[in-house]
Coordinates of C-alpha atoms and ligand atoms in Angstrom, one line a residue:
M1 CA 101.5 49.9 90.5
H2 CA 104.0 52.1 92.2
N3 CA 104.4 55.8 92.0
L4 CA 107.1 57.3 89.7
S5 CA 110.4 58.0 92.2
V6 CA 113.5 59.5 91.0
V7 CA 115.7 56.3 90.2
I8 CA 119.1 55.4 89.9
R9 CA 117.9 53.0 86.5
A10 CA 121.3 51.5 86.3
T11 CA 125.3 51.5 87.4
A12 CA 128.9 51.6 85.6
S13 CA 132.5 51.9 86.9
Y14 CA 135.4 52.2 84.9
L15 CA 138.9 51.5 86.4
P16 CA 142.1 52.1 84.4
E17 CA 144.4 48.9 83.8
K18 CA 147.6 49.5 86.3
I19 CA 147.7 48.5 89.6
L20 CA 149.7 50.2 92.3
T21 CA 150.8 47.5 95.0
N22 CA 152.0 48.2 98.4
D23 CA 155.1 46.6 97.5
D24 CA 156.0 49.3 94.5
L25 CA 155.0 51.9 97.0
S26 CA 157.5 50.5 99.2
R27 CA 160.3 50.3 96.9
M28 CA 159.2 54.5 96.2
V29 CA 159.1 55.9 99.9
D30 CA 160.0 55.0 103.5
T31 CA 156.8 52.6 103.6
S32 CA 155.6 48.7 103.7
D33 CA 152.5 46.7 102.7
E34 CA 152.3 45.5 106.6
W35 CA 152.1 49.3 107.7
I36 CA 149.8 50.2 104.8
V37 CA 147.7 47.1 105.5
T38 CA 147.5 47.2 109.2
R39 CA 146.3 51.4 108.8
T40 CA 144.5 51.9 106.1
G41 CA 143.2 47.9 104.5
I42 CA 144.8 49.8 100.9
K43 CA 146.1 46.7 99.6
E44 CA 146.9 48.0 96.6
R45 CA 144.9 51.0 93.7
K46 CA 144.5 51.7 90.2
I47 CA 146.5 54.1 88.8
A48 CA 145.1 56.1 85.5
A49 CA 147.8 56.0 81.8
E50 CA 149.5 59.4 81.2
D51 CA 147.5 60.5 78.8
E52 CA 143.8 59.3 80.4
Y53 CA 142.1 61.8 82.4
S54 CA 139.6 62.8 84.2
S55 CA 137.5 63.1 81.7
T56 CA 139.0 60.0 79.7
L57 CA 137.6 57.7 82.8
G58 CA 134.5 59.4 83.1
A59 CA 133.7 59.2 80.0
N60 CA 134.5 55.2 79.6
A61 CA 132.6 54.7 82.4
A62 CA 129.6 57.1 81.1
K63 CA 130.3 54.6 78.0
K64 CA 129.0 51.6 79.7
L65 CA 126.1 52.8 81.4
L66 CA 124.8 53.2 78.2
A67 CA 126.3 50.5 76.4
K68 CA 124.4 48.6 79.4
L69 CA 120.9 50.2 78.6
D70 CA 121.1 50.3 75.6
F71 CA 120.7 54.1 75.9
D72 CA 120.7 56.3 73.0
P73 CA 123.4 59.5 74.4
M74 CA 121.0 62.4 72.5
G75 CA 118.6 60.9 75.2
I76 CA 120.3 62.7 78.3
D77 CA 119.7 66.4 79.2
L78 CA 121.5 67.2 81.6
I79 CA 125.8 65.5 82.8
I80 CA 126.9 66.3 86.3
V81 CA 130.4 65.8 87.3
S82 CA 131.8 65.2 91.0
T83 CA 135.0 65.8 91.0
M84 CA 138.3 67.1 92.7
T85 CA 140.8 66.2 89.7
P86 CA 139.1 67.7 87.4
D87 CA 141.4 67.7 83.8
Y88 CA 140.8 71.9 84.0
I89 CA 139.9 74.7 86.3
C90 CA 137.9 75.8 82.9
P91 CA 136.4 74.1 81.2
S92 CA 134.2 72.0 83.2
T93 CA 134.9 68.1 83.2
A94 CA 131.2 67.7 82.3
A95 CA 131.2 69.5 78.9
L96 CA 134.2 67.3 77.7
I97 CA 132.8 63.6 78.6
Q98 CA 129.6 65.2 77.2
H99 CA 131.7 65.8 73.8
A100 CA 133.0 62.7 74.0
I101 CA 130.2 60.7 74.4
G102 CA 128.2 62.7 72.2
A103 CA 125.6 64.1 74.5
K104 CA 124.6 67.0 72.0
N105 CA 120.8 67.0 74.5
A106 CA 122.2 67.8 77.5
A107 CA 123.6 71.0 80.2
A108 CA 126.7 69.7 81.8
F109 CA 128.4 71.3 84.9
D110 CA 131.3 70.0 87.9
I111 CA 130.6 70.1 91.4
A112 CA 133.3 70.3 94.3
A113 CA 132.2 68.7 97.3
A114 CA 135.7 66.5 96.8
C115 CA 135.0 63.1 98.4
S116 CA 131.3 63.5 99.1
G117 CA 131.0 64.6 95.4
F118 CA 128.6 61.7 95.2
V119 CA 126.0 61.8 97.6
Y120 CA 125.9 65.8 96.7
G121 CA 125.4 65.0 93.2
L122 CA 122.8 62.8 93.7
S123 CA 120.6 65.1 95.8
T124 CA 121.2 67.9 93.0
A125 CA 120.0 65.2 90.3
K126 CA 116.9 64.1 92.4
A127 CA 116.8 68.1 93.0
Y128 CA 116.5 68.7 88.8
V129 CA 114.2 66.0 88.0
E130 CA 111.8 66.8 91.0
S131 CA 111.8 70.2 90.1
G132 CA 111.0 69.3 85.5
L133 CA 113.9 71.3 85.1
A134 CA 116.1 67.8 83.8
S135 CA 114.2 64.4 83.6
T136 CA 117.3 62.2 82.9
I137 CA 120.6 62.8 84.3
L138 CA 123.7 61.0 83.9
L139 CA 125.9 61.8 87.1
I140 CA 130.1 61.1 86.9
S141 CA 132.3 61.1 90.1
T142 CA 135.9 60.5 88.2
E143 CA 139.0 61.4 90.0
K144 CA 143.0 61.2 88.7
N145 CA 143.7 61.8 92.2
S146 CA 147.3 60.1 90.9
A147 CA 147.7 63.7 89.0
F148 CA 147.5 65.8 92.5
I149 CA 149.4 63.5 94.7
D150 CA 153.2 63.7 95.4
F151 CA 154.9 60.4 95.3
T152 CA 157.6 61.4 98.2
D153 CA 155.5 61.8 100.5
R154 CA 154.6 59.2 102.1
N155 CA 151.5 60.3 104.6
T156 CA 149.5 60.7 101.3
C157 CA 150.8 58.7 98.5
V158 CA 149.5 55.0 100.0
L159 CA 146.1 56.7 100.2
F160 CA 144.6 57.8 97.0
G161 CA 143.4 56.2 93.7
D162 CA 142.1 56.4 90.5
G163 CA 139.1 55.7 89.3
A164 CA 135.2 56.9 87.6
G165 CA 132.0 55.5 88.8
A166 CA 128.4 56.8 86.6
C167 CA 124.5 56.1 87.0
L168 CA 121.9 57.4 85.3
I169 CA 119.2 59.0 87.1
Q170 CA 115.6 59.5 85.8
K171 CA 111.7 59.2 87.5
G172 CA 110.7 56.0 87.2
V173 CA 109.3 52.5 88.7
Q174 CA 112.7 50.9 88.5
G175 CA 116.1 51.2 90.2
L176 CA 117.4 52.0 93.2
V177 CA 115.3 55.1 94.8
I178 CA 116.5 57.9 95.9
K179 CA 114.2 57.6 99.0
E180 CA 116.4 60.0 101.8
L181 CA 118.9 62.3 101.8
N182 CA 121.1 64.8 104.2
L183 CA 124.2 67.0 104.0
G184 CA 126.3 69.4 105.5
A185 CA 129.5 71.2 105.7
S186 CA 131.9 72.7 107.6
G187 CA 134.0 75.2 106.2
E188 CA 135.3 76.3 109.1
E189 CA 138.1 72.8 108.7
S190 CA 138.8 74.1 105.8
G191 CA 142.6 73.3 105.9
L192 CA 142.7 70.0 106.6
I193 CA 142.1 68.8 102.9
M194 CA 143.3 70.9 99.9
I195 CA 145.1 71.4 97.1
P196 CA 146.4 75.1 97.6
A197 CA 147.9 76.3 95.1
G198 CA 146.5 76.7 90.9
G199 CA 143.9 78.7 92.2
C200 CA 143.1 82.4 92.2
R201 CA 144.2 82.4 95.8
F202 CA 147.8 80.9 94.7
P203 CA 148.1 81.3 91.0
A204 CA 150.7 79.0 89.6
T205 CA 154.8 80.4 89.8
N206 CA 157.5 78.7 89.7
A207 CA 157.6 79.1 93.6
T208 CA 154.4 77.3 94.3
V209 CA 156.1 74.3 91.7
A210 CA 158.7 74.4 94.4
N211 CA 157.0 74.1 96.8
K212 CA 154.8 71.8 95.7
Q213 CA 151.5 73.2 97.0
H214 CA 149.6 71.6 93.6
F215 CA 149.9 68.6 95.6
L216 CA 147.1 67.7 98.3
Q217 CA 147.3 68.3 101.8
M218 CA 145.9 66.3 103.9
Q219 CA 146.5 66.7 107.8
G220 CA 145.4 63.0 108.4
K221 CA 144.5 62.5 112.4
E222 CA 142.1 65.9 112.2
V223 CA 140.1 64.4 109.6
F224 CA 139.7 60.7 111.2
K225 CA 138.7 62.4 113.9
H226 CA 135.8 64.4 112.1
A227 CA 135.3 61.6 109.4
V228 CA 133.4 59.2 112.0
R229 CA 131.6 61.3 113.4
R230 CA 130.2 63.8 110.9
M231 CA 128.8 60.2 108.8
E232 CA 127.6 59.0 112.3
E233 CA 125.6 62.1 112.9
S234 CA 124.5 62.6 109.4
I235 CA 123.6 58.8 108.7
N236 CA 121.8 59.0 111.7
V237 CA 119.3 62.0 110.2
C238 CA 118.5 60.1 107.2
L239 CA 117.3 57.2 109.3
K240 CA 115.4 59.6 111.3
A241 CA 113.1 61.0 108.6
A242 CA 113.4 57.7 106.4
H243 CA 111.5 55.9 109.9
I244 CA 113.7 53.0 109.7
S245 CA 116.4 51.6 112.3
P246 CA 119.8 50.8 111.7
E247 CA 119.2 46.7 111.2
A248 CA 116.3 47.9 108.4
I249 CA 119.6 48.4 106.4
R250 CA 121.4 45.8 104.2
W251 CA 124.6 47.7 102.8
L252 CA 126.2 50.0 104.4
I253 CA 128.3 51.9 101.4
P254 CA 130.7 54.2 102.8
H255 CA 133.2 56.6 101.1
Q256 CA 136.4 54.5 101.1
A257 CA 139.4 56.4 102.5
N258 CA 140.3 53.9 105.7
I259 CA 139.3 50.7 106.4
R260 CA 139.7 51.6 110.7
I261 CA 137.3 54.8 110.0
I262 CA 134.4 52.3 108.0
D263 CA 134.9 49.6 110.8
A264 CA 134.7 52.7 113.6
L265 CA 131.1 53.3 112.5
A266 CA 129.6 50.1 111.5
K267 CA 130.6 49.7 115.1
R268 CA 128.5 52.7 116.0
L269 CA 125.8 51.7 114.0
S270 CA 125.9 48.0 114.8
L271 CA 126.7 46.5 111.8
P272 CA 127.8 43.0 111.2
P273 CA 130.9 42.9 108.4
E274 CA 128.5 41.0 105.8
K275 CA 126.5 44.1 105.8
V276 CA 129.4 46.2 105.1
A277 CA 130.7 46.8 101.5
I278 CA 134.7 47.2 101.1
T279 CA 136.5 48.1 98.0
I280 CA 139.0 50.3 99.5
D281 CA 141.5 46.8 99.5
R282 CA 141.2 47.1 96.1
F283 CA 140.8 50.3 94.4
A284 CA 141.9 52.5 97.1
N285 CA 140.6 55.8 98.4
T286 CA 139.5 57.1 94.3
S287 CA 138.0 60.6 96.0
S288 CA 134.2 61.1 95.3
A289 CA 134.5 57.8 93.0
T290 CA 134.1 55.0 95.7
I291 CA 130.9 55.0 96.3
P292 CA 129.2 54.4 93.0
I293 CA 132.1 51.8 92.2
T294 CA 131.0 49.8 95.0
L295 CA 128.3 51.1 94.5
D296 CA 128.1 49.3 90.3
L297 CA 130.0 46.1 92.0
L298 CA 127.1 45.5 93.9
M299 CA 124.4 45.5 91.2
D300 CA 126.9 43.8 88.7
Q301 CA 127.5 41.0 91.4
K302 CA 123.9 40.8 92.0
K303 CA 124.5 41.5 95.8
I304 CA 121.4 43.8 95.7
V305 CA 118.2 42.3 95.5
D306 CA 114.5 43.7 95.5
K307 CA 113.4 45.9 98.7
D308 CA 117.1 46.0 99.7
I309 CA 118.0 49.3 101.8
L310 CA 120.9 50.9 101.0
L311 CA 122.9 53.9 102.8
L312 CA 125.6 55.8 101.0
T313 CA 127.8 58.2 103.3
A314 CA 130.5 59.6 102.6
V315 CA 132.5 62.9 103.6
G316 CA 136.0 65.1 102.6
G317 CA 137.3 68.3 101.8
G318 CA 135.5 71.3 103.0
L319 CA 134.7 69.3 105.7
T320 CA 131.6 68.3 103.4
W321 CA 129.4 65.2 104.5
G322 CA 126.7 63.5 103.7
T323 CA 123.8 59.6 102.9
V324 CA 121.9 59.2 101.2
L325 CA 119.1 56.8 101.9
L326 CA 118.3 54.1 98.8
E327 CA 115.1 51.6 98.4
A328 CA 115.6 48.7 95.8
R329 CA 112.7 48.6 93.6
L330 CA 114.2 45.6 91.1
S331 CA 111.4 43.3 89.9
Ligands
LIG401 C1 146.8 58.9 107.3 C2 146.7 57.6 108.3 C3 146.5 57.0 107.5 C4 147.7 58.3 109.4 O1 147.0 56.8 110.0 P1 147.4 57.0 111.7 O2 147.6 56.0 111.9 O3 146.6 58.8 111.8 O4 148.7 57.5 111.8 P2 149.9 58.8 112.2 O5 149.2 60.2 110.9 O6 149.8 59.2 113.3 O7 151.0 58.6 112.2 C5 152.1 57.7 112.4 C6 153.7 57.4 111.8 O8 153.4 56.8 110.9 C7 153.5 57.8 109.9 N1 153.8 56.9 108.8 C8 152.5 58.0 108.2 N2 152.6 57.1 106.6 C9 153.4 56.2 106.5 C10 153.5 55.2 105.7 N3 152.7 55.2 104.2 N4 153.8 54.1 106.0 C11 155.0 53.9 106.7 N5 155.1 55.3 107.8 C12 154.3 56.1 107.2 C13 153.7 59.1 110.2 O9 155.2 59.5 109.7 C14 154.5 58.7 111.8 O10 155.2 58.7 111.8 P3 156.0 59.4 113.1 O11 155.4 59.1 114.4 O12 157.6 59.2 113.2 O13 156.1 60.7 112.8 C15 145.0 58.1 108.8 O14 144.9 59.3 110.0 C16 143.6 58.9 108.1 O15 143.7 57.4 106.9 N6 143.3 59.0 108.4 C17 141.7 60.3 106.9 C18 142.2 60.2 105.8 C19 141.5 60.1 104.8 O16 140.4 59.9 105.3 N7 140.9 61.0 104.4 C20 140.6 60.9 103.3 C21 139.0 62.2 103.9 S1 138.1 62.2 102.2

C-alpha cells in the first residue's frame, strides 16, 4: 500500500480549431515554410477564434478534464491559472473560469510566470495540498498568444500559437506523483521577453498603441542562450535531489519554444529522441500551455506507463525557469 502523495490525477487539453500554417504566414510576412521549419521546428499552430479568449480555452480544457473524471466542479476548492495572456489585467482569468465551469466553492487566482507558468503552478498546487490549505486543485495553463502578437513582425509572429492544458491535483495513490521541484528566476533579464505597455508603467495611450507596445517583444537570440543553460541547471538540481540519473528518465517534456533548444538540451542530457516529447511542430509555442498540452497527449495516447519517470522543464519571460520530476503510479 502506497502512502498518499500529491498527484496529478488526470490531464486534459483544448486547442482551437483554426490552423495557421507556415505557408499562410508566408503570405502575411516575408518568411517561408523552409525558414520556419529549419530554425524552429514549427510547421503549423492553432489560432483561437475572435470570440475565444484565454478564459474560454482554459474553461474548455477544464470541462474536458471534469468530464473525463466525472467530477463535480463543486468539489474543487482552488483554481490556479497560469497565463501571460489574461482576458483582463483585473479580474483574474481564474475567476472567469471559476464562473464558466460552475466551481462555486473554489478560490481562484492567476500566477504570472510566463512560459514557466505550469511548473510554477505545480509547485504552488503541491504546497497548498501538502499544507492542507486546499485539497482539490484545478491547475490550468491557458494562452491566447495571438492577441498579443504583431502579425506584421516576422521575428515573433511565426513562433506562437494558442491553446490550454488542465490537470486535477489531489492527494492520492494513483496518478503522476509530484516528486521533486526546482524553480528559479532572474529579473536582470526582464527585458528579453516583454509586453511593454498596458501595465501601470506605460498605461494604454494613443502613442503606446501607435508604437505597437501592447504586442509581445522578444530578443530571440539572447533568450536562446539562456534557455538551454537554465533548463539544464534546473534539471540537474532536480535529478540530484531525487537521486536519479538522466538514463532513468522515460520522458523529457520540455517547454516547446524552439526545436533547436530542445535538441541541445536533450544532447546535454544524453537523451535519445524517443525519450523527448515534441508537439512544437503542430502547436508552436503556446507559452505556459505547451507542457500540459504535451503531457495530456502522451497520457491520451497511453505512452506513459506505470513507474515512468517524467521530467517537465521550462524557461520563459522574467526570466523564470523550473523543473518538475513526476513518477507515474498508474496501476
Ligand atoms: C527567434 C529565433 C527562432 C530566431 O532564430 P535565430 O537563428 O536566432 O535567427 P536570428 O535572430 O539570428 O535571425 C537570423 C535572420 O533571420 C531573420 N528572420 C527572423 N525571423 C524570420 C522569419 N520568420 N522568416 C525569415 N527570416 C527571419 C532575421 O531578420 C535575421 O535576418 P538578418 O540577419 O538579415 O537580420 C530563435 O532565436 C529562438 O527561437 N529564440 C528563442 C526564443 C524563445 O525561446 N522564446 C520563447 C521563450 S519562452
